[in-house]
PDB file of C-alpha atoms in Angstrom:
ATOM      1  CA  MET A   1      15.623  -4.483  -5.463  1.00 48.00           C
ATOM      2  CA  GLY A   2      13.486  -4.898  -2.373  1.00 65.00           C
ATOM      3  CA  ASP A   3      10.568  -2.545  -3.026  1.00 92.00           C
ATOM      4  CA  HIS A   4       8.059  -5.355  -2.681  1.00 97.00           C
ATOM      5  CA  TRP A   5       4.456  -4.891  -1.757  1.00 98.00           C
ATOM      6  CA  LYS A   6       1.539  -7.054  -0.694  1.00 98.00           C
ATOM      7  CA  ILE A   7      -2.118  -7.407  -1.521  1.00 98.00           C
ATOM      8  CA  GLY A   8      -3.666  -9.486   1.223  1.00 96.00           C
ATOM      9  CA  ASN A   9      -0.944 -11.989   1.974  1.00 93.00           C
ATOM     10  CA  VAL A  10       0.482 -12.187  -1.538  1.00 96.00           C
ATOM     11  CA  GLU A  11       3.733 -10.387  -2.238  1.00 97.00           C
ATOM     12  CA  PHE A  12       4.586  -8.721  -5.532  1.00 98.00           C
ATOM     13  CA  ARG A  13       7.552  -7.016  -7.089  1.00 97.00           C
ATOM     14  CA  SER A  14       5.991  -5.367 -10.148  1.00 98.00           C
ATOM     15  CA  ARG A  15       3.641  -2.447  -9.498  1.00 98.00           C
ATOM     16  CA  LEU A  16       2.079  -2.538 -12.930  1.00 98.00           C
ATOM     17  CA  LEU A  17      -1.137  -4.525 -13.219  1.00 98.00           C
ATOM     18  CA  LEU A  18      -2.336  -5.264 -16.720  1.00 98.00           C
ATOM     19  CA  GLY A  19      -5.777  -5.739 -18.155  1.00 98.00           C
ATOM     20  CA  THR A  20      -6.123  -8.281 -20.938  1.00 96.00           C
ATOM     21  CA  GLY A  21      -9.085  -6.857 -22.854  1.00 96.00           C
ATOM     22  CA  LYS A  22      -9.256  -5.190 -26.276  1.00 96.00           C
ATOM     23  CA  PHE A  23      -6.110  -6.728 -27.751  1.00 96.00           C
ATOM     24  CA  ALA A  24      -6.200  -7.309 -31.497  1.00 96.00           C
ATOM     25  CA  ASP A  25      -5.112 -10.922 -31.156  1.00 94.00           C
ATOM     26  CA  LEU A  26      -3.624 -13.428 -28.754  1.00 93.00           C
ATOM     27  CA  ASP A  27      -0.108 -12.995 -30.130  1.00 94.00           C
ATOM     28  CA  VAL A  28      -0.006  -9.271 -29.407  1.00 96.00           C
ATOM     29  CA  GLN A  29      -1.632  -9.849 -26.065  1.00 96.00           C
ATOM     30  CA  SER A  30       0.912 -12.380 -24.872  1.00 94.00           C
ATOM     31  CA  GLN A  31       3.842 -10.316 -26.144  1.00 96.00           C
ATOM     32  CA  ALA A  32       2.521  -7.221 -24.399  1.00 97.00           C
ATOM     33  CA  VAL A  33       2.038  -9.161 -21.169  1.00 97.00           C
ATOM     34  CA  ALA A  34       5.647 -10.308 -21.340  1.00 97.00           C
ATOM     35  CA  ALA A  35       6.974  -6.818 -22.173  1.00 98.00           C
ATOM     36  CA  SER A  36       5.091  -5.247 -19.263  1.00 98.00           C
ATOM     37  CA  GLU A  37       6.704  -7.608 -16.735  1.00 98.00           C
ATOM     38  CA  THR A  38       3.444  -7.540 -14.863  1.00 98.00           C
ATOM     39  CA  GLU A  39       2.638 -10.173 -12.272  1.00 98.00           C
ATOM     40  CA  ILE A  40      -1.101  -9.555 -12.055  1.00 98.00           C
ATOM     41  CA  LEU A  41      -3.547  -9.919 -14.939  1.00 97.00           C
ATOM     42  CA  THR A  42      -7.197  -8.992 -14.931  1.00 97.00           C
ATOM     43  CA  PHE A  43      -9.827 -10.662 -17.048  1.00 94.00           C
ATOM     44  CA  ALA A  44     -13.579 -11.059 -17.304  1.00 96.00           C
ATOM     45  CA  VAL A  45     -15.980 -13.961 -16.819  1.00 96.00           C
ATOM     46  CA  ARG A  46     -18.232 -14.612 -19.792  1.00 96.00           C
ATOM     47  CA  ARG A  47     -20.279 -17.286 -21.483  1.00 95.00           C
ATOM     48  CA  LEU A  48     -18.336 -19.674 -23.606  1.00 94.00           C
ATOM     49  CA  ASP A  49     -19.232 -19.298 -27.277  1.00 93.00           C
ATOM     50  CA  LEU A  50     -20.870 -22.614 -27.987  1.00 92.00           C
ATOM     51  CA  ASP A  51     -20.507 -22.100 -31.718  1.00 91.00           C
ATOM     52  CA  ARG A  52     -16.753 -22.107 -31.235  1.00 91.00           C
ATOM     53  CA  PRO A  53     -16.264 -24.080 -28.024  1.00 88.00           C
ATOM     54  CA  GLN A  54     -12.711 -25.080 -28.770  1.00 85.00           C
ATOM     55  CA  ALA A  55     -11.433 -21.667 -29.810  1.00 89.00           C
ATOM     56  CA  GLU A  56      -8.089 -20.863 -28.267  1.00 88.00           C
ATOM     57  CA  ASN A  57      -8.417 -19.058 -24.981  1.00 85.00           C
ATOM     58  CA  PHE A  58      -5.867 -16.527 -23.854  1.00 83.00           C
ATOM     59  CA  LEU A  59      -5.248 -18.590 -20.716  1.00 85.00           C
ATOM     60  CA  ASP A  60      -3.860 -21.325 -22.934  1.00 85.00           C
ATOM     61  CA  ARG A  61      -0.963 -19.003 -23.764  1.00 83.00           C
ATOM     62  CA  LEU A  62      -0.049 -18.132 -20.215  1.00 85.00           C
ATOM     63  CA  ASP A  63       2.149 -19.899 -17.751  1.00 86.00           C
ATOM     64  CA  LEU A  64      -0.359 -19.665 -14.937  1.00 83.00           C
ATOM     65  CA  GLN A  65       2.365 -20.254 -12.341  1.00 86.00           C
ATOM     66  CA  ARG A  66       3.927 -16.910 -13.184  1.00 92.00           C
ATOM     67  CA  PHE A  67       0.853 -14.753 -12.775  1.00 95.00           C
ATOM     68  CA  THR A  68      -1.715 -13.901 -10.197  1.00 96.00           C
ATOM     69  CA  LEU A  69      -5.078 -13.990 -11.893  1.00 96.00           C
ATOM     70  CA  LEU A  70      -7.428 -11.179 -10.986  1.00 98.00           C
ATOM     71  CA  PRO A  71     -10.892 -11.752 -12.421  1.00 97.00           C
ATOM     72  CA  ASN A  72     -13.252  -8.784 -12.475  1.00 98.00           C
ATOM     73  CA  THR A  73     -16.988  -8.529 -11.988  1.00 98.00           C
ATOM     74  CA  ALA A  74     -17.375  -6.370 -15.117  1.00 97.00           C
ATOM     75  CA  GLY A  75     -20.873  -6.609 -16.514  1.00 96.00           C
ATOM     76  CA  ALA A  76     -22.460  -6.471 -13.084  1.00 97.00           C
ATOM     77  CA  TYR A  77     -24.765  -3.547 -12.383  1.00 96.00           C
ATOM     78  CA  SER A  78     -25.758  -4.789  -8.965  1.00 98.00           C
ATOM     79  CA  ALA A  79     -24.015  -6.229  -5.924  1.00 98.00           C
ATOM     80  CA  GLU A  80     -25.928  -9.469  -6.446  1.00 98.00           C
ATOM     81  CA  GLU A  81     -24.611  -9.858  -9.993  1.00 97.00           C
ATOM     82  CA  ALA A  82     -21.094  -9.009  -8.860  1.00 98.00           C
ATOM     83  CA  VAL A  83     -21.180 -11.616  -6.117  1.00 98.00           C
ATOM     84  CA  ARG A  84     -22.477 -14.209  -8.587  1.00 97.00           C
ATOM     85  CA  ILE A  85     -19.644 -13.484 -11.033  1.00 97.00           C
ATOM     86  CA  ALA A  86     -17.044 -13.565  -8.266  1.00 98.00           C
ATOM     87  CA  ARG A  87     -18.231 -16.979  -7.110  1.00 97.00           C
ATOM     88  CA  LEU A  88     -18.055 -18.278 -10.669  1.00 97.00           C
ATOM     89  CA  ALA A  89     -14.504 -17.022 -11.017  1.00 97.00           C
ATOM     90  CA  ARG A  90     -13.440 -18.630  -7.774  1.00 96.00           C
ATOM     91  CA  ALA A  91     -15.047 -21.925  -8.785  1.00 95.00           C
ATOM     92  CA  THR A  92     -12.280 -22.415 -11.367  1.00 92.00           C
ATOM     93  CA  GLY A  93      -9.938 -23.013  -8.460  1.00 91.00           C
ATOM     94  CA  LEU A  94      -7.431 -20.641 -10.031  1.00 91.00           C
ATOM     95  CA  CYS A  95      -7.924 -17.537  -7.942  1.00 92.00           C
ATOM     96  CA  ASP A  96      -9.457 -16.104  -4.808  1.00 92.00           C
ATOM     97  CA  MET A  97      -8.737 -12.490  -5.627  1.00 97.00           C
ATOM     98  CA  ILE A  98     -11.512 -10.479  -7.180  1.00 98.00           C
ATOM     99  CA  LYS A  99     -11.710  -7.011  -8.692  1.00 98.00           C
ATOM    100  CA  VAL A 100     -15.101  -5.679  -7.696  1.00 98.00           C
ATOM    101  CA  GLU A 101     -16.351  -3.622 -10.598  1.00 98.00           C
ATOM    102  CA  VAL A 102     -19.995  -2.603 -10.423  1.00 98.00           C
ATOM    103  CA  ILE A 103     -20.864   0.068 -12.916  1.00 97.00           C
ATOM    104  CA  GLY A 104     -23.563   2.677 -12.447  1.00 97.00           C
ATOM    105  CA  ASP A 105     -23.908   3.989 -15.979  1.00 95.00           C
ATOM    106  CA  PRO A 106     -22.969   2.424 -19.323  1.00 95.00           C
ATOM    107  CA  ARG A 107     -21.750   5.624 -20.972  1.00 96.00           C
ATOM    108  CA  THR A 108     -19.436   6.877 -18.278  1.00 96.00           C
ATOM    109  CA  LEU A 109     -18.689   3.427 -16.807  1.00 97.00           C
ATOM    110  CA  LEU A 110     -18.334   5.121 -13.458  1.00 97.00           C
ATOM    111  CA  PRO A 111     -18.630   2.784 -10.494  1.00 98.00           C
ATOM    112  CA  ASP A 112     -21.876   2.591  -8.557  1.00 98.00           C
ATOM    113  CA  PRO A 113     -20.707   3.488  -5.048  1.00 98.00           C
ATOM    114  CA  ILE A 114     -23.557   1.824  -3.186  1.00 98.00           C
ATOM    115  CA  GLN A 115     -23.518  -1.460  -5.098  1.00 98.00           C
ATOM    116  CA  THR A 116     -19.708  -1.518  -5.002  1.00 98.00           C
ATOM    117  CA  LEU A 117     -19.695  -1.116  -1.236  1.00 98.00           C
ATOM    118  CA  GLU A 118     -22.327  -3.829  -0.770  1.00 98.00           C
ATOM    119  CA  ALA A 119     -20.600  -6.273  -3.147  1.00 98.00           C
ATOM    120  CA  SER A 120     -17.270  -5.651  -1.439  1.00 98.00           C
ATOM    121  CA  ARG A 121     -18.745  -6.219   2.007  1.00 98.00           C
ATOM    122  CA  GLN A 122     -20.308  -9.534   0.957  1.00 98.00           C
ATOM    123  CA  LEU A 123     -17.247 -10.810  -0.864  1.00 98.00           C
ATOM    124  CA  VAL A 124     -14.924  -9.957   2.026  1.00 98.00           C
ATOM    125  CA  GLU A 125     -17.267 -11.989   4.248  1.00 98.00           C
ATOM    126  CA  GLU A 126     -17.063 -14.896   1.799  1.00 98.00           C
ATOM    127  CA  GLY A 127     -13.288 -14.934   2.120  1.00 98.00           C
ATOM    128  CA  PHE A 128     -12.264 -13.312  -1.157  1.00 98.00           C
ATOM    129  CA  ILE A 129      -9.251 -11.032  -1.437  1.00 98.00           C
ATOM    130  CA  VAL A 130     -11.158  -7.963  -2.609  1.00 98.00           C
ATOM    131  CA  LEU A 131      -9.759  -5.168  -4.740  1.00 98.00           C
ATOM    132  CA  ALA A 132     -12.464  -2.551  -5.150  1.00 98.00           C
ATOM    133  CA  TYR A 133     -12.619  -0.406  -8.277  1.00 98.00           C
ATOM    134  CA  THR A 134     -13.968   2.896  -7.029  1.00 98.00           C
ATOM    135  CA  SER A 135     -14.163   6.596  -7.805  1.00 97.00           C
ATOM    136  CA  ASP A 136     -11.727   9.215  -6.551  1.00 97.00           C
ATOM    137  CA  ASP A 137     -14.047   9.886  -3.590  1.00 98.00           C
ATOM    138  CA  PRO A 138     -11.945   9.723  -0.420  1.00 98.00           C
ATOM    139  CA  ILE A 139     -14.961   9.001   1.803  1.00 98.00           C
ATOM    140  CA  LEU A 140     -16.034   6.036  -0.301  1.00 98.00           C
ATOM    141  CA  ALA A 141     -12.456   4.734  -0.252  1.00 98.00           C
ATOM    142  CA  LYS A 142     -12.574   4.941   3.543  1.00 98.00           C
ATOM    143  CA  ARG A 143     -15.897   3.087   3.737  1.00 98.00           C
ATOM    144  CA  LEU A 144     -14.575   0.354   1.457  1.00 98.00           C
ATOM    145  CA  GLN A 145     -11.631  -0.150   3.793  1.00 98.00           C
ATOM    146  CA  GLU A 146     -14.011  -0.261   6.749  1.00 98.00           C
ATOM    147  CA  VAL A 147     -15.767  -3.250   5.182  1.00 98.00           C
ATOM    148  CA  GLY A 148     -12.407  -4.930   4.799  1.00 98.00           C
ATOM    149  CA  VAL A 149     -11.281  -4.583   1.180  1.00 98.00           C
ATOM    150  CA  HIS A 150      -7.665  -5.538   0.609  1.00 98.00           C
ATOM    151  CA  ALA A 151      -6.961  -2.767  -1.875  1.00 98.00           C
ATOM    152  CA  VAL A 152      -8.770   0.300  -3.166  1.00 98.00           C
ATOM    153  CA  MET A 153      -8.530   1.107  -6.835  1.00 98.00           C
ATOM    154  CA  PRO A 154      -9.653   4.668  -7.571  1.00 98.00           C
ATOM    155  CA  GLY A 155     -10.066   5.683 -11.177  1.00 98.00           C
ATOM    156  CA  ALA A 156      -7.885   8.353 -12.730  1.00 98.00           C
ATOM    157  CA  SER A 157     -10.622   9.082 -15.297  1.00 98.00           C
ATOM    158  CA  PRO A 158     -13.316   7.004 -17.048  1.00 98.00           C
ATOM    159  CA  ILE A 159     -12.386   3.517 -18.225  1.00 97.00           C
ATOM    160  CA  GLY A 160     -10.751   3.541 -21.630  1.00 97.00           C
ATOM    161  CA  SER A 161     -10.885   7.342 -21.898  1.00 98.00           C
ATOM    162  CA  GLY A 162      -7.113   7.857 -21.824  1.00 98.00           C
ATOM    163  CA  GLN A 163      -7.576  11.193 -20.072  1.00 98.00           C
ATOM    164  CA  GLY A 164      -5.023  10.513 -17.378  1.00 98.00           C
ATOM    165  CA  ILE A 165      -5.497  11.792 -13.849  1.00 98.00           C
ATOM    166  CA  LEU A 166      -8.415  14.203 -13.514  1.00 98.00           C
ATOM    167  CA  ASN A 167      -8.208  14.889  -9.790  1.00 98.00           C
ATOM    168  CA  GLU A 168      -4.775  14.539  -8.232  1.00 98.00           C
ATOM    169  CA  HIS A 169      -5.904  16.210  -5.035  1.00 98.00           C
ATOM    170  CA  TYR A 170      -8.524  13.625  -4.152  1.00 98.00           C
ATOM    171  CA  LEU A 171      -6.257  10.761  -5.148  1.00 98.00           C
ATOM    172  CA  ARG A 172      -3.644  12.117  -2.775  1.00 98.00           C
ATOM    173  CA  PHE A 173      -6.251  12.299   0.019  1.00 98.00           C
ATOM    174  CA  ILE A 174      -7.028   8.645  -0.609  1.00 98.00           C
ATOM    175  CA  ILE A 175      -3.354   7.662  -0.677  1.00 98.00           C
ATOM    176  CA  GLU A 176      -2.526   9.574   2.496  1.00 98.00           C
ATOM    177  CA  GLU A 177      -5.343   8.013   4.509  1.00 98.00           C
ATOM    178  CA  ALA A 178      -5.204   4.492   3.101  1.00 98.00           C
ATOM    179  CA  GLN A 179      -4.565   1.491   5.344  1.00 98.00           C
ATOM    180  CA  VAL A 180      -4.413  -0.854   2.333  1.00 98.00           C
ATOM    181  CA  PRO A 181      -2.635  -0.587  -1.030  1.00 98.00           C
ATOM    182  CA  VAL A 182      -3.974   2.017  -3.441  1.00 98.00           C
ATOM    183  CA  ILE A 183      -3.875   1.041  -7.102  1.00 98.00           C
ATOM    184  CA  ILE A 184      -4.857   3.701  -9.585  1.00 98.00           C
ATOM    185  CA  ASP A 185      -7.062   1.978 -12.127  1.00 98.00           C
ATOM    186  CA  ALA A 186      -8.871   3.353 -15.212  1.00 97.00           C
ATOM    187  CA  GLY A 187      -8.233   6.196 -17.594  1.00 98.00           C
ATOM    188  CA  ILE A 188      -4.460   5.998 -17.827  1.00 98.00           C
ATOM    189  CA  GLY A 189      -3.435   7.061 -21.346  1.00 98.00           C
ATOM    190  CA  SER A 190       0.285   7.642 -21.535  1.00 98.00           C
ATOM    191  CA  PRO A 191       3.408   6.559 -19.663  1.00 98.00           C
ATOM    192  CA  ALA A 192       3.521  10.035 -18.094  1.00 98.00           C
ATOM    193  CA  ASP A 193       0.089   9.341 -16.552  1.00 98.00           C
ATOM    194  CA  ALA A 194       1.327   6.079 -15.055  1.00 98.00           C
ATOM    195  CA  ALA A 195       4.492   7.728 -13.732  1.00 98.00           C
ATOM    196  CA  ARG A 196       2.442  10.570 -12.258  1.00 98.00           C
ATOM    197  CA  ALA A 197       0.192   8.086 -10.460  1.00 98.00           C
ATOM    198  CA  MET A 198       3.226   6.482  -8.857  1.00 98.00           C
ATOM    199  CA  GLU A 199       4.745   9.865  -7.987  1.00 98.00           C
ATOM    200  CA  LEU A 200       1.583  10.703  -6.054  1.00 98.00           C
ATOM    201  CA  GLY A 201       2.416   7.752  -3.845  1.00 98.00           C
ATOM    202  CA  ALA A 202       0.148   5.085  -5.311  1.00 98.00           C
ATOM    203  CA  ASP A 203       1.196   1.519  -4.642  1.00 98.00           C
ATOM    204  CA  GLY A 204       0.403   0.387  -8.158  1.00 98.00           C
ATOM    205  CA  VAL A 205      -1.233   1.207 -11.463  1.00 98.00           C
ATOM    206  CA  LEU A 206      -3.717  -0.897 -13.407  1.00 98.00           C
ATOM    207  CA  LEU A 207      -4.179  -0.135 -17.075  1.00 98.00           C
ATOM    208  CA  ASN A 208      -5.526  -1.893 -20.139  1.00 98.00           C
ATOM    209  CA  THR A 209      -6.680   0.321 -23.023  1.00 98.00           C
ATOM    210  CA  ALA A 210      -3.522   2.444 -22.881  1.00 98.00           C
ATOM    211  CA  VAL A 211      -1.548  -0.616 -23.966  1.00 98.00           C
ATOM    212  CA  ALA A 212      -4.075  -2.708 -25.886  1.00 98.00           C
ATOM    213  CA  LEU A 213      -5.129   0.092 -28.229  1.00 98.00           C
ATOM    214  CA  ALA A 214      -1.785   1.829 -28.564  1.00 98.00           C
ATOM    215  CA  GLU A 215      -0.390   1.799 -32.089  1.00 98.00           C
ATOM    216  CA  ASP A 216       2.299  -0.570 -30.880  1.00 98.00           C
ATOM    217  CA  PRO A 217       0.961  -2.333 -27.802  1.00 98.00           C
ATOM    218  CA  VAL A 218       4.143  -4.264 -27.113  1.00 98.00           C
ATOM    219  CA  LYS A 219       6.251  -1.106 -27.209  1.00 98.00           C
ATOM    220  CA  MET A 220       3.728   0.674 -25.007  1.00 98.00           C
ATOM    221  CA  ALA A 221       3.676  -2.187 -22.506  1.00 98.00           C
ATOM    222  CA  GLU A 222       7.413  -1.782 -22.108  1.00 98.00           C
ATOM    223  CA  ALA A 223       7.071   1.991 -21.796  1.00 98.00           C
ATOM    224  CA  MET A 224       4.501   1.532 -19.063  1.00 98.00           C
ATOM    225  CA  LYS A 225       6.808  -0.841 -17.238  1.00 98.00           C
ATOM    226  CA  TRP A 226       9.500   1.841 -17.175  1.00 98.00           C
ATOM    227  CA  ALA A 227       7.014   4.590 -16.306  1.00 98.00           C
ATOM    228  CA  VAL A 228       5.806   2.746 -13.228  1.00 98.00           C
ATOM    229  CA  LEU A 229       9.384   2.016 -12.169  1.00 98.00           C
ATOM    230  CA  ALA A 230      10.465   5.632 -12.764  1.00 98.00           C
ATOM    231  CA  GLY A 231       7.478   7.101 -10.953  1.00 98.00           C
ATOM    232  CA  ARG A 232       7.956   4.810  -7.995  1.00 98.00           C
ATOM    233  CA  GLN A 233      11.676   5.493  -7.755  1.00 98.00           C
ATOM    234  CA  GLY A 234      11.035   9.219  -8.052  1.00 98.00           C
ATOM    235  CA  TYR A 235       8.534   9.024  -5.237  1.00 98.00           C
ATOM    236  CA  LEU A 236      10.957   7.122  -3.009  1.00 98.00           C
ATOM    237  CA  ALA A 237      13.803   9.470  -3.918  1.00 98.00           C
ATOM    238  CA  GLY A 238      11.926  12.522  -2.657  1.00 98.00           C
ATOM    239  CA  ARG A 239      11.482  15.262  -5.218  1.00 97.00           C
ATOM    240  CA  ILE A 240      12.562  18.875  -4.770  1.00 97.00           C
ATOM    241  CA  PRO A 241       9.920  21.393  -3.771  1.00 96.00           C
ATOM    242  CA  LYS A 242       8.528  23.821  -6.313  1.00 96.00           C
ATOM    243  CA  LYS A 243       9.821  27.367  -5.792  1.00 96.00           C
ATOM    244  CA  ARG A 244       8.555  30.639  -7.145  1.00 96.00           C
ATOM    245  CA  TYR A 245      11.986  32.070  -7.798  1.00 95.00           C
ATOM    246  CA  ALA A 246      15.113  30.620  -9.331  1.00 94.00           C
ATOM    247  CA  SER A 247      17.989  29.042  -7.441  1.00 92.00           C
ATOM    248  CA  ALA A 248      21.204  28.832  -9.471  1.00 92.00           C
ATOM    249  CA  SER A 249      22.634  25.451 -10.285  1.00 94.00           C
ATOM    250  CA  SER A 250      26.116  26.711 -11.008  1.00 95.00           C
ATOM    251  CA  PRO A 251      28.211  28.374  -8.235  1.00 94.00           C
ATOM    252  CA  THR A 252      27.989  32.171  -8.016  1.00 91.00           C
ATOM    253  CA  GLU A 253      31.561  32.598  -6.667  1.00 93.00           C
ATOM    254  CA  GLY A 254      34.798  32.114  -8.533  1.00 93.00           C
ATOM    255  CA  MET A 255      33.649  33.806 -11.699  1.00 92.00           C
ATOM    256  CA  ILE A 256      36.480  35.061 -13.938  1.00 92.00           C
ATOM    257  CA  GLU A 257      36.659  38.799 -14.365  1.00 89.00           C
TER     258      GLU A 257
ATOM    259  CA  MET B   1     -33.632 -33.707 -23.469  1.00 93.00           C
ATOM    260  CA  GLN B   2     -34.392 -30.030 -23.829  1.00 96.00           C
ATOM    261  CA  LEU B   3     -31.989 -27.695 -22.071  1.00 96.00           C
ATOM    262  CA  PHE B   4     -31.202 -23.998 -22.082  1.00 97.00           C
ATOM    263  CA  VAL B   5     -27.466 -23.635 -22.464  1.00 97.00           C
ATOM    264  CA  ASN B   6     -25.982 -20.159 -22.408  1.00 97.00           C
ATOM    265  CA  GLY B   7     -29.358 -18.698 -23.150  1.00 95.00           C
ATOM    266  CA  LYS B   8     -30.092 -20.921 -26.130  1.00 95.00           C
ATOM    267  CA  GLU B   9     -32.585 -23.736 -26.270  1.00 96.00           C
ATOM    268  CA  VAL B  10     -30.953 -26.996 -27.312  1.00 95.00           C
ATOM    269  CA  VAL B  11     -32.287 -30.488 -27.720  1.00 96.00           C
ATOM    270  CA  LEU B  12     -29.691 -33.163 -27.040  1.00 94.00           C
ATOM    271  CA  SER B  13     -29.823 -36.896 -26.720  1.00 93.00           C
ATOM    272  CA  GLY B  14     -27.580 -39.198 -24.758  1.00 92.00           C
ATOM    273  CA  ILE B  15     -26.812 -36.504 -22.189  1.00 93.00           C
ATOM    274  CA  GLN B  16     -27.293 -37.460 -18.559  1.00 95.00           C
ATOM    275  CA  THR B  17     -24.713 -35.527 -16.569  1.00 96.00           C
ATOM    276  CA  VAL B  18     -22.906 -32.200 -16.687  1.00 96.00           C
ATOM    277  CA  GLN B  19     -19.819 -34.112 -17.775  1.00 96.00           C
ATOM    278  CA  ASP B  20     -21.769 -35.517 -20.734  1.00 96.00           C
ATOM    279  CA  LEU B  21     -22.821 -32.003 -21.693  1.00 96.00           C
ATOM    280  CA  LEU B  22     -19.254 -30.720 -21.594  1.00 96.00           C
ATOM    281  CA  ALA B  23     -18.096 -33.725 -23.616  1.00 95.00           C
ATOM    282  CA  HIS B  24     -20.737 -32.916 -26.225  1.00 95.00           C
ATOM    283  CA  TYR B  25     -19.018 -29.546 -26.739  1.00 94.00           C
ATOM    284  CA  HIS B  26     -15.541 -31.079 -26.383  1.00 93.00           C
ATOM    285  CA  LEU B  27     -14.843 -29.003 -23.280  1.00 93.00           C
ATOM    286  CA  GLN B  28     -13.435 -31.642 -20.981  1.00 88.00           C
ATOM    287  CA  GLN B  29      -9.926 -30.154 -21.070  1.00 86.00           C
ATOM    288  CA  LYS B  30     -10.982 -26.532 -20.861  1.00 89.00           C
ATOM    289  CA  ILE B  31     -11.128 -24.335 -17.795  1.00 90.00           C
ATOM    290  CA  VAL B  32     -14.856 -23.715 -17.475  1.00 94.00           C
ATOM    291  CA  VAL B  33     -17.346 -23.158 -14.706  1.00 96.00           C
ATOM    292  CA  VAL B  34     -20.855 -24.533 -14.855  1.00 97.00           C
ATOM    293  CA  GLU B  35     -23.997 -23.174 -13.272  1.00 97.00           C
ATOM    294  CA  LYS B  36     -27.119 -25.303 -13.231  1.00 97.00           C
ATOM    295  CA  ASN B  37     -30.279 -23.368 -12.457  1.00 97.00           C
ATOM    296  CA  LYS B  38     -28.216 -20.561 -10.961  1.00 95.00           C
ATOM    297  CA  GLU B  39     -26.171 -22.828  -8.707  1.00 96.00           C
ATOM    298  CA  ILE B  40     -22.515 -23.491  -9.332  1.00 97.00           C
ATOM    299  CA  VAL B  41     -21.680 -27.137  -9.954  1.00 96.00           C
ATOM    300  CA  GLU B  42     -18.365 -28.093  -8.344  1.00 94.00           C
ATOM    301  CA  ARG B  43     -15.876 -29.474 -10.814  1.00 92.00           C
ATOM    302  CA  ILE B  44     -15.516 -32.758  -8.942  1.00 93.00           C
ATOM    303  CA  LEU B  45     -19.255 -33.280  -9.218  1.00 95.00           C
ATOM    304  CA  PHE B  46     -19.486 -32.839 -13.000  1.00 95.00           C
ATOM    305  CA  ASP B  47     -19.801 -36.538 -13.648  1.00 94.00           C
ATOM    306  CA  THR B  48     -22.340 -37.159 -10.906  1.00 96.00           C
ATOM    307  CA  THR B  49     -24.573 -34.120 -11.415  1.00 96.00           C
ATOM    308  CA  GLY B  50     -27.567 -35.130 -13.470  1.00 96.00           C
ATOM    309  CA  LEU B  51     -29.473 -32.986 -15.928  1.00 97.00           C
ATOM    310  CA  SER B  52     -33.233 -32.775 -16.370  1.00 96.00           C
ATOM    311  CA  ASP B  53     -35.541 -31.405 -19.009  1.00 96.00           C
ATOM    312  CA  GLY B  54     -35.770 -27.643 -18.801  1.00 96.00           C
ATOM    313  CA  ASP B  55     -32.551 -27.117 -16.831  1.00 97.00           C
ATOM    314  CA  ARG B  56     -30.873 -23.767 -17.419  1.00 97.00           C
ATOM    315  CA  ILE B  57     -27.140 -24.173 -17.763  1.00 97.00           C
ATOM    316  CA  GLU B  58     -24.457 -21.522 -17.958  1.00 97.00           C
ATOM    317  CA  ILE B  59     -21.018 -22.542 -19.130  1.00 97.00           C
ATOM    318  CA  VAL B  60     -18.584 -19.701 -18.516  1.00 96.00           C
ATOM    319  CA  HIS B  61     -14.886 -19.131 -18.878  1.00 95.00           C
ATOM    320  CA  PHE B  62     -12.319 -16.378 -18.581  1.00 94.00           C
ATOM    321  CA  VAL B  63     -11.899 -13.873 -21.395  1.00 93.00           C
ATOM    322  CA  GLY B  64      -9.746 -10.806 -21.812  1.00 93.00           C
ATOM    323  CA  GLY B  65     -10.944  -7.872 -19.729  1.00 92.00           C
ATOM    324  CA  GLY B  66      -9.725  -4.859 -17.769  1.00 90.00           C
TER     325      GLY B  66
END
């Protein structure tokens, strides 16, 4: 179709990014990944369970050639921890993209703006392709771009909350001013939320819980695929303005008498 | 040799290198990253990086996450 986009120097066709957490089992997870037609998968870096060292890992199910792996720094509460996790992820040799996620509070899981900015600055310097999970604060989004992040990822609402977009106005400020791709990440609940994000002009949507904890994750993954496509096409098509008064759809002349 | 591996104290014998440690857990074919005393050990150096009593090792991998 031709509506490709780039993060750093990597080009993508799909604008739906998928998180891999919270799935009931590896079967559902891999089916949902396939149904979503995503090209970018996020995941976390954690200790191997030494009581079950040979347990099947979700990576074993994936054709790694088909996906761009986007590890996150989830678990970090400081820039230092985030940088440490990022370096560990890169040491696999599988990826040099990193989702900077530095949380400020465990109940709200809202990003810590100061630690996020510092982690992003350091990781950009170390040559990572940095996608920064941030709040819907337009000034912070600007500062993140000033330190060189390759994408900003403002949250729609708290992680896993399914509330959809809480502040369209600020997201639109971010999108209008952005010099890098804007991916709306966190809080998406329904396909309508994902479509709305794309209609606002976002370059992509990242979601996880909305699919993983849906009653039928595979069906929802497919719905989200269509929602992102529909929202993007609607944005490119140019919607009609909202009017206070009606404007007839059928002609007013030629009526029989 | 006494080591701390993923936060747990373990006593192992016949382990000299990082590669030996991974072999002990049958992890040679797995995608893992190893930190020894907070420094990442490059994959190509697994079989030449020695371990000493009291070393703190982290063996990490990728898991599902958002």
